[in-house]
Each structure stands twice: as C-alpha cells, then as structure tokens.
Amino acid sequence: MNHLLKSLTKYEKWVFLLIVLVNLLPVFSYRFFPTLDGPAHLYNANLINQLLFAPHSNLDSFLQFNSEAVPNWTGHALLCFFKWFLPGYLAEKMVLILYFVGLPYSFRYLAKSINPEYIGLSYLIFPFTYNYLLALGFYNFSFGLIGLLLILTYWIKNHQTIASSVKKILILSLFLTVTYFSHIVMFSIGLLAVSCYTFITFLKQLFETKNIREALISHFKKALVLLISSFIPLVLMILYFTNRPDSGNAVFLPKDELIKWINYLNPVICYNEEVESAFTRKVIYILYALIIGGIIVRIRNRKSVNEINGKSGMLRLNDIWLLITGIMLLLLFIMPDENGMASIISMRFGLLFFLFLIIWISSMKQIKWFVLVCSALLLIVHFKRVHYLDSIIEIHNKIAINCNKAERFIKPNSVIAPVNLTNNWFVAHFPNYLGIDKPMVILENYEAAMNYFPLLWKTKSLPNLEIGGESIAEYSLFSSNPTNLKNGKKEVDYIFVLGKWDSLNADHNNTLRMISTSFVQAYKNENCTLYRHKKLQD
C-alpha cells in the first residue's frame, strides 16, 4: 500500500489533469452544451459585439447598454472576447472549458494551501462541477465560484505580508472586483469568509503572543487592506441595492424541502431528481465517511497543541471552514428563495453550504489509504452520473442544432417573434440560438427585460410591433414579446415556432390562421418551423 501511495503521489498531478479532461467529455462531444439560460447569454454576447463594432446594424433602435455597472458582466465579457474570432458554439465551448478547468484547479489550490499533505482530497470538487445552477446556465454565478476560491487562496497565502505590498493589494483588488462583476453573492461571501478567517488569525496571534496591542495593529492593517481592496465593488454593491428596493414579496421554501436537499445533495442534481439522487446519495455517504475519518484521526491526536489558544484540545485553525459552513447552512434556512430582486436564492446557498463543507473536509488530516479509497469511489460515482447527464445533453443538443439551422434562412438585422409550443421548460430560451452569429432582434430576450444584465430594451422607442396588421400584443402566444403601442407600427419579419401546433387548441389555430395570411414557411425540421413575411423576398 505504501508503495502504491508513493507512486500515485509522484504522478498525482497528471492524474488530476486527466480527470479534469475526462470531466470535459460532454462539452467536447456535442456541438452545443445546452443550458436553460446559456442560449440567451450567447445571443446577448453577440448583440453586445454587434452594438460595439457594427454600427451599421439596426440593433441600436431596439437595445441599449445598461448604464449601471451591474454584477453580471464576466460571463458575457468572456463570450464577447471569444466571439471576436470564433463562431458562437465554439465561443461557448471556450467559456465552458474555462469553467470546468478553473473550478477544479481553484479548489485544488485552496486545498493545497490549507492542507498540502492531503492533496487527494481536492478530488472532492468534481461532483460539484456539474450542478443545478450550471444546468440553468448561470455562467456568471459559476465563474463567481472560481473567483471566491481564488480570493480565499490568495488571502491565506498572503495575509501575513499583504499590508506591506502594493502589488499584492492590487492583485487582491482585481480578484474582488472581477468576482463582483461575476456575481454579487460570491463577492459578498468572499468578504465574509476572509473576514472570518482574519478574526480567527487575530485570536490565534493574541493567544500565542499575549500582546493585544501587537495583534490589534497587525490585524487592523489587514482589515484596512481588505477595505481598500474591496472599496470599488463595495460602492457598486451599495448602489446596486439602493436602486432595487426590496419589494417585500419574499417566498420561502418549506424547511423539510431544504432538509431533503441536504440529505440528497440536490444542489448538484441537474435534470432528474429521481435518477440522479441515486448517485448524489452515494456522494453524501462518502462525505460522511471522510468527516468521520477525519474526526477519528483528530481524536487520536487530541493531545496535540491547539493552534488557536495554545492549549491541548480538539480545535484547529482550519475549523474556520466549519464555522463558515454553518453560516451558509443558517442562510439557507433564513433567506427567502425569492425576494422580488432575485430568485433561486436557496439553491445558491445550498451549493455554497456543500462547497465550504468539502473545503473543511479537505483541511482535515486523514489516513492516506482511506483518502485514496474514498476519492476513487467518489470519482466512480461521479462519472456514472456524468454518463447519465451526457445522454440528456445529447437530446438537448439535437434540439439546439435544429434551432440554430434556421439561422441560415434569416436575413441580417431582421426582427423575429418566437413562439414556444413545447411543454419543456428547459428549452424556453432555445430560440436565441438563432442569433448567436448573425445580427438580429429576437423578441424573446429575457435579459433585456431585466435590469441586472448588460443590455436593456429601449422601451420608450420600441416600435408597435405587428403581425399581419395586428399588434403582437393581441396574441397570447406572443405575450412575452416587447412592444410599444404608442409608437409607429412595424411588421415582424419572421416567426420562429419551437414545437408542434395542436389542432385541438383554439389559440394555436387562431395564431396559425393569422400567420398563414401574411407569412410563408421558410424552413422546417423535426423541432421547429420558420415563417417569413411575404414582403421579404427569398
């Protein structure tokens, strides 16, 4: 066993890289890696580039940049960058590669900085790379996770000397600012975690030196550095919440539902709870085993000196991660799932609870062969679940490809009104695949209707959009499409239908009858149909 452990230690970094690459197979296997909001992010990144670098388009009569520095820019900025020289589907792949490589390695660097002897525990991150929030296409939140881990790692490695280094302060400021522009919650949690860690190191120095003045001065400098480094994003955060007063319409999830999430690791379940919980439950058991194993090792070593107060005991400096885990658990139960400004809040804190839990586990001393066994079992379970996820991704990829194919039959700078006839919530934004490479106005653009994304509708100047001489607002199937009845009339150029018409549905029949008077079929495949206005030539 010792010989095996030594051999694995020698080549372990290459094993980790191999696991990272294998974990990317679903991204490499298909043209698209569909998520709920992913198509909208990719489409809006194309719109941003068009507005910035193609002034000849008519997009600026429909859309404008959000004048506020909103914290949802990182994912869009990366997509915009890759869109400069790559087609849309490859730009998205590059962003996904950055995430699937960045999250494991940022966690590994943190684990190595707090417990380098047990780097094998860094494999705990892999089941969390595929999670519910990624399936929703929350790219900014996902990159915020990476930013959070980098902030923690950088502070742990440099907090002793950061007050005397302008370069280190600037680097910390960069990490904090980029994390803010990824996701405001990740920035806030990063500040909270660093503050907790700094407070514990203050207690540690105080108990070791018995010099309260020295401890206060050194940690006051650290606190001042943290304040200076986070000043710009802190101001932006205050302005962000000032402009968005709480509506008071808070929605809380039942406590028993949240408890079930913890028992079944729901924050990482992407598509099907019934199928995936069989895998996630096994992951929970492995985490329990590692916690028990770490506690047993600690009990055996209980005569070792306590790192915080210098006395014999069970507490360790790295137990700060358990404290933060407890704070995330508390927030999970006391925070609403919706509050008028944001939604799916509980799932975010659920994922953060497990993230800090595995950080704490990775900080524990363990029996090395036990770590090896647990890591191997964890990876087996993880890749069995990835195999299932791959089958779902394949299905969604086919729908995405079929949506994207219709782009060839749409003229640049056209206005498209989408209709979603499916009962599949996951494909709600798939019509946005039409516009990932070509300039066009797709009226189903949820980002432009929100006030926390880079682009907004020019509500006051939007035309009174019509279909067949009647306002688009008259038809319930187009109810989500923007229009301004006070302005001049403009006919929609194309209608894109995702799904199939139901001859027994009155709304379907009325809408199809209206379409047939002014539009002709331009393209059709098994998932969608594109209608072109008769005024447009082939």
mmCIF file of N, CA, C and O in Angstrom, residues 149-202:
data_model
loop_
_atom_site.group_PDB
_atom_site.id
_atom_site.type_symbol
_atom_site.label_atom_id
_atom_site.label_comp_id
_atom_site.label_asym_id
_atom_site.label_seq_id
_atom_site.Cartn_x
_atom_site.Cartn_y
_atom_site.Cartn_z
ATOM 1 N N LEU A 149 -13.037 31.107 -4.631
ATOM 2 C CA LEU A 149 -11.949 30.212 -4.229
ATOM 3 C C LEU A 149 -10.585 30.883 -4.404
ATOM 4 O O LEU A 149 -9.678 30.701 -3.576
ATOM 5 N N LEU A 150 -10.433 31.664 -5.473
ATOM 6 C CA LEU A 150 -9.157 32.357 -5.691
ATOM 7 C C LEU A 150 -8.922 33.438 -4.634
ATOM 8 O O LEU A 150 -7.788 33.631 -4.175
ATOM 9 N N ILE A 151 -9.981 34.133 -4.255
ATOM 10 C CA ILE A 151 -9.855 35.142 -3.194
ATOM 11 C C ILE A 151 -9.390 34.491 -1.892
ATOM 12 O O ILE A 151 -8.471 34.983 -1.226
ATOM 13 N N LEU A 152 -10.024 33.380 -1.529
ATOM 14 C CA LEU A 152 -9.672 32.694 -0.286
ATOM 15 C C LEU A 152 -8.228 32.198 -0.321
ATOM 16 O O LEU A 152 -7.469 32.358 0.640
ATOM 17 N N THR A 153 -7.836 31.606 -1.450
ATOM 18 C CA THR A 153 -6.476 31.085 -1.573
ATOM 19 C C THR A 153 -5.454 32.212 -1.491
ATOM 20 O O THR A 153 -4.434 32.103 -0.781
ATOM 21 N N TYR A 154 -5.720 33.292 -2.207
ATOM 22 C CA TYR A 154 -4.765 34.401 -2.230
ATOM 23 C C TYR A 154 -4.619 35.029 -0.847
ATOM 24 O O TYR A 154 -3.503 35.366 -0.422
ATOM 25 N N TRP A 155 -5.730 35.170 -0.134
ATOM 26 C CA TRP A 155 -5.656 35.763 1.206
ATOM 27 C C TRP A 155 -4.894 34.868 2.168
ATOM 28 O O TRP A 155 -4.057 35.348 2.954
ATOM 29 N N ILE A 156 -5.170 33.574 2.129
ATOM 30 C CA ILE A 156 -4.490 32.644 3.034
ATOM 31 C C ILE A 156 -2.980 32.660 2.804
ATOM 32 O O ILE A 156 -2.187 32.643 3.749
ATOM 33 N N LYS A 157 -2.581 32.720 1.546
ATOM 34 C CA LYS A 157 -1.156 32.680 1.224
ATOM 35 C C LYS A 157 -0.439 34.007 1.501
ATOM 36 O O LYS A 157 0.781 34.015 1.720
ATOM 37 N N ASN A 158 -1.163 35.116 1.490
ATOM 38 C CA ASN A 158 -0.500 36.417 1.520
ATOM 39 C C ASN A 158 -0.931 37.330 2.661
ATOM 40 O O ASN A 158 -0.429 38.463 2.748
ATOM 41 N N HIS A 159 -1.836 36.879 3.541
ATOM 42 C CA HIS A 159 -2.360 37.801 4.542
ATOM 43 C C HIS A 159 -1.288 38.311 5.513
ATOM 44 O O HIS A 159 -1.433 39.407 6.079
ATOM 45 N N GLN A 160 -0.239 37.532 5.703
ATOM 46 C CA GLN A 160 0.799 37.964 6.640
ATOM 47 C C GLN A 160 1.612 39.142 6.118
ATOM 48 O O GLN A 160 2.111 39.965 6.891
ATOM 49 N N THR A 161 1.744 39.237 4.788
ATOM 50 C CA THR A 161 2.627 40.262 4.203
ATOM 51 C C THR A 161 1.895 41.245 3.301
ATOM 52 O O THR A 161 2.528 42.158 2.758
ATOM 53 N N ILE A 162 0.603 41.089 3.129
ATOM 54 C CA ILE A 162 -0.119 41.880 2.124
ATOM 55 C C ILE A 162 -0.140 43.370 2.457
ATOM 56 O O ILE A 162 -0.152 44.221 1.566
ATOM 57 N N ALA A 163 -0.115 43.719 3.732
ATOM 58 C CA ALA A 163 -0.201 45.134 4.122
ATOM 59 C C ALA A 163 1.014 45.932 3.675
ATOM 60 O O ALA A 163 0.950 47.159 3.548
ATOM 61 N N SER A 164 2.118 45.259 3.414
ATOM 62 C CA SER A 164 3.349 45.953 3.031
ATOM 63 C C SER A 164 3.646 45.851 1.539
ATOM 64 O O SER A 164 4.727 46.251 1.097
ATOM 65 N N SER A 165 2.697 45.347 0.759
ATOM 66 C CA SER A 165 2.940 45.150 -0.671
ATOM 67 C C SER A 165 1.807 45.755 -1.494
ATOM 68 O O SER A 165 0.683 45.253 -1.471
ATOM 69 N N VAL A 166 2.120 46.823 -2.219
ATOM 70 C CA VAL A 166 1.124 47.453 -3.093
ATOM 71 C C VAL A 166 0.692 46.489 -4.192
ATOM 72 O O VAL A 166 -0.491 46.427 -4.555
ATOM 73 N N LYS A 167 1.637 45.720 -4.716
ATOM 74 C CA LYS A 167 1.333 44.759 -5.778
ATOM 75 C C LYS A 167 0.306 43.730 -5.311
ATOM 76 O O LYS A 167 -0.664 43.435 -6.020
ATOM 77 N N LYS A 168 0.501 43.213 -4.104
ATOM 78 C CA LYS A 168 -0.433 42.212 -3.587
ATOM 79 C C LYS A 168 -1.813 42.820 -3.326
ATOM 80 O O LYS A 168 -2.841 42.167 -3.544
ATOM 81 N N ILE A 169 -1.842 44.059 -2.874
ATOM 82 C CA ILE A 169 -3.120 44.733 -2.641
ATOM 83 C C ILE A 169 -3.870 44.903 -3.962
ATOM 84 O O ILE A 169 -5.082 44.678 -4.041
ATOM 85 N N LEU A 170 -3.143 45.275 -5.017
ATOM 86 C CA LEU A 170 -3.760 45.461 -6.329
ATOM 87 C C LEU A 170 -4.281 44.135 -6.888
ATOM 88 O O LEU A 170 -5.363 44.089 -7.496
ATOM 89 N N ILE A 171 -3.526 43.069 -6.673
ATOM 90 C CA ILE A 171 -3.972 41.752 -7.148
ATOM 91 C C ILE A 171 -5.234 41.327 -6.406
ATOM 92 O O ILE A 171 -6.202 40.827 -7.012
ATOM 93 N N LEU A 172 -5.261 41.527 -5.089
ATOM 94 C CA LEU A 172 -6.461 41.200 -4.311
ATOM 95 C C LEU A 172 -7.642 42.039 -4.788
ATOM 96 O O LEU A 172 -8.770 41.527 -4.928
ATOM 97 N N SER A 173 -7.403 43.312 -5.042
ATOM 98 C CA SER A 173 -8.459 44.195 -5.537
ATOM 99 C C SER A 173 -9.004 43.698 -6.870
ATOM 100 O O SER A 173 -10.218 43.745 -7.126
ATOM 101 N N LEU A 174 -8.106 43.221 -7.733
ATOM 102 C CA LEU A 174 -8.524 42.677 -9.028
ATOM 103 C C LEU A 174 -9.415 41.452 -8.842
ATOM 104 O O LEU A 174 -10.481 41.331 -9.477
ATOM 105 N N PHE A 175 -8.994 40.531 -7.963
ATOM 106 C CA PHE A 175 -9.805 39.338 -7.698
ATOM 107 C C PHE A 175 -11.193 39.717 -7.178
ATOM 108 O O PHE A 175 -12.210 39.168 -7.608
ATOM 109 N N LEU A 176 -11.244 40.651 -6.245
ATOM 110 C CA LEU A 176 -12.514 41.058 -5.648
ATOM 111 C C LEU A 176 -13.416 41.749 -6.669
ATOM 112 O O LEU A 176 -14.628 41.487 -6.717
ATOM 113 N N THR A 177 -12.835 42.590 -7.507
ATOM 114 C CA THR A 177 -13.626 43.321 -8.493
ATOM 115 C C THR A 177 -14.177 42.392 -9.567
ATOM 116 O O THR A 177 -15.361 42.482 -9.940
ATOM 117 N N VAL A 178 -13.332 41.492 -10.063
ATOM 118 C CA VAL A 178 -13.797 40.538 -11.078
ATOM 119 C C VAL A 178 -14.874 39.629 -10.496
ATOM 120 O O VAL A 178 -15.861 39.305 -11.169
ATOM 121 N N THR A 179 -14.699 39.228 -9.249
ATOM 122 C CA THR A 179 -15.710 38.385 -8.609
ATOM 123 C C THR A 179 -17.017 39.141 -8.442
ATOM 124 O O THR A 179 -18.107 38.576 -8.641
ATOM 125 N N TYR A 180 -16.947 40.428 -8.110
ATOM 126 C CA TYR A 180 -18.172 41.234 -8.029
ATOM 127 C C TYR A 180 -18.892 41.260 -9.366
ATOM 128 O O TYR A 180 -20.108 41.082 -9.432
ATOM 129 N N PHE A 181 -18.131 41.470 -10.452
ATOM 130 C CA PHE A 181 -18.748 41.537 -11.779
ATOM 131 C C PHE A 181 -19.154 40.151 -12.290
ATOM 132 O O PHE A 181 -19.788 40.052 -13.343
ATOM 133 N N SER A 182 -18.789 39.110 -11.548
ATOM 134 C CA SER A 182 -19.300 37.774 -11.848
ATOM 135 C C SER A 182 -20.629 37.566 -11.139
ATOM 136 O O SER A 182 -21.640 37.254 -11.770
ATOM 137 N N HIS A 183 -20.615 37.744 -9.821
ATOM 138 C CA HIS A 183 -21.858 37.583 -9.061
ATOM 139 C C HIS A 183 -21.724 38.269 -7.714
ATOM 140 O O HIS A 183 -20.749 38.059 -6.993
ATOM 141 N N ILE A 184 -22.719 39.041 -7.377
ATOM 142 C CA ILE A 184 -22.671 39.852 -6.169
ATOM 143 C C ILE A 184 -22.659 38.998 -4.904
ATOM 144 O O ILE A 184 -22.046 39.350 -3.901
ATOM 145 N N VAL A 185 -23.325 37.838 -4.945
ATOM 146 C CA VAL A 185 -23.342 36.952 -3.779
ATOM 147 C C VAL A 185 -21.951 36.376 -3.537
ATOM 148 O O VAL A 185 -21.487 36.301 -2.391
ATOM 149 N N MET A 186 -21.254 35.988 -4.606
ATOM 150 C CA MET A 186 -19.912 35.418 -4.450
ATOM 151 C C MET A 186 -18.940 36.449 -3.887
ATOM 152 O O MET A 186 -18.089 36.128 -3.054
ATOM 153 N N PHE A 187 -19.087 37.689 -4.329
ATOM 154 C CA PHE A 187 -18.260 38.768 -3.770
ATOM 155 C C PHE A 187 -18.539 38.939 -2.282
ATOM 156 O O PHE A 187 -17.613 39.045 -1.466
ATOM 157 N N SER A 188 -19.818 38.938 -1.908
ATOM 158 C CA SER A 188 -20.200 39.126 -0.502
ATOM 159 C C SER A 188 -19.700 37.982 0.368
ATOM 160 O O SER A 188 -19.175 38.206 1.466
ATOM 161 N N ILE A 189 -19.851 36.754 -0.117
ATOM 162 C CA ILE A 189 -19.395 35.591 0.651
ATOM 163 C C ILE A 189 -17.870 35.595 0.757
ATOM 164 O O ILE A 189 -17.302 35.201 1.785
ATOM 165 N N GLY A 190 -17.194 36.044 -0.293
ATOM 166 C CA GLY A 190 -15.737 36.141 -0.243
ATOM 167 C C GLY A 190 -15.284 37.087 0.857
ATOM 168 O O GLY A 190 -14.369 36.775 1.631
ATOM 169 N N LEU A 191 -15.932 38.256 0.949
ATOM 170 C CA LEU A 191 -15.608 39.201 2.015
ATOM 171 C C LEU A 191 -15.901 38.612 3.386
ATOM 172 O O LEU A 191 -15.117 38.766 4.330
ATOM 173 N N LEU A 192 -17.044 37.942 3.502
ATOM 174 C CA LEU A 192 -17.419 37.334 4.781
ATOM 175 C C LEU A 192 -16.400 36.287 5.210
ATOM 176 O O LEU A 192 -15.960 36.262 6.367
ATOM 177 N N ALA A 193 -16.028 35.402 4.282
ATOM 178 C CA ALA A 193 -15.097 34.318 4.615
ATOM 179 C C ALA A 193 -13.722 34.861 4.990
ATOM 180 O O ALA A 193 -13.100 34.398 5.961
ATOM 181 N N VAL A 194 -13.238 35.848 4.237
ATOM 182 C CA VAL A 194 -11.934 36.436 4.541
ATOM 183 C C VAL A 194 -11.975 37.149 5.899
ATOM 184 O O VAL A 194 -11.028 37.069 6.687
ATOM 185 N N SER A 195 -13.086 37.812 6.200
ATOM 186 C CA SER A 195 -13.224 38.493 7.495
ATOM 187 C C SER A 195 -13.218 37.489 8.641
ATOM 188 O O SER A 195 -12.569 37.721 9.676
ATOM 189 N N CYS A 196 -13.924 36.380 8.463
ATOM 190 C CA CYS A 196 -13.934 35.340 9.499
ATOM 191 C C CYS A 196 -12.538 34.763 9.699
ATOM 192 O O CYS A 196 -12.090 34.564 10.838
ATOM 193 N N TYR A 197 -11.848 34.495 8.605
ATOM 194 C CA TYR A 197 -10.500 33.932 8.692
ATOM 195 C C TYR A 197 -9.566 34.907 9.408
ATOM 196 O O TYR A 197 -8.742 34.508 10.246
ATOM 197 N N THR A 198 -9.706 36.203 9.088
ATOM 198 C CA THR A 198 -8.852 37.219 9.708
ATOM 199 C C THR A 198 -9.132 37.327 11.208
ATOM 200 O O THR A 198 -8.204 37.490 12.017
ATOM 201 N N PHE A 199 -10.392 37.215 11.591
ATOM 202 C CA PHE A 199 -10.734 37.280 13.006
ATOM 203 C C PHE A 199 -10.127 36.092 13.767
ATOM 204 O O PHE A 199 -9.597 36.263 14.880
ATOM 205 N N ILE A 200 -10.167 34.918 13.179
ATOM 206 C CA ILE A 200 -9.599 33.728 13.828
ATOM 207 C C ILE A 200 -8.081 33.849 13.944
ATOM 208 O O ILE A 200 -7.493 33.472 14.967
ATOM 209 N N THR A 201 -7.438 34.375 12.888
ATOM 210 C CA THR A 201 -5.980 34.549 12.988
ATOM 211 C C THR A 201 -5.621 35.616 14.024
ATOM 212 O O THR A 201 -4.556 35.549 14.656
ATOM 213 N N PHE A 202 -6.521 36.585 14.216
ATOM 214 C CA PHE A 202 -6.314 37.570 15.287
ATOM 215 C C PHE A 202 -6.330 36.882 16.649
ATOM 216 O O PHE A 202 -5.452 37.125 17.492
#
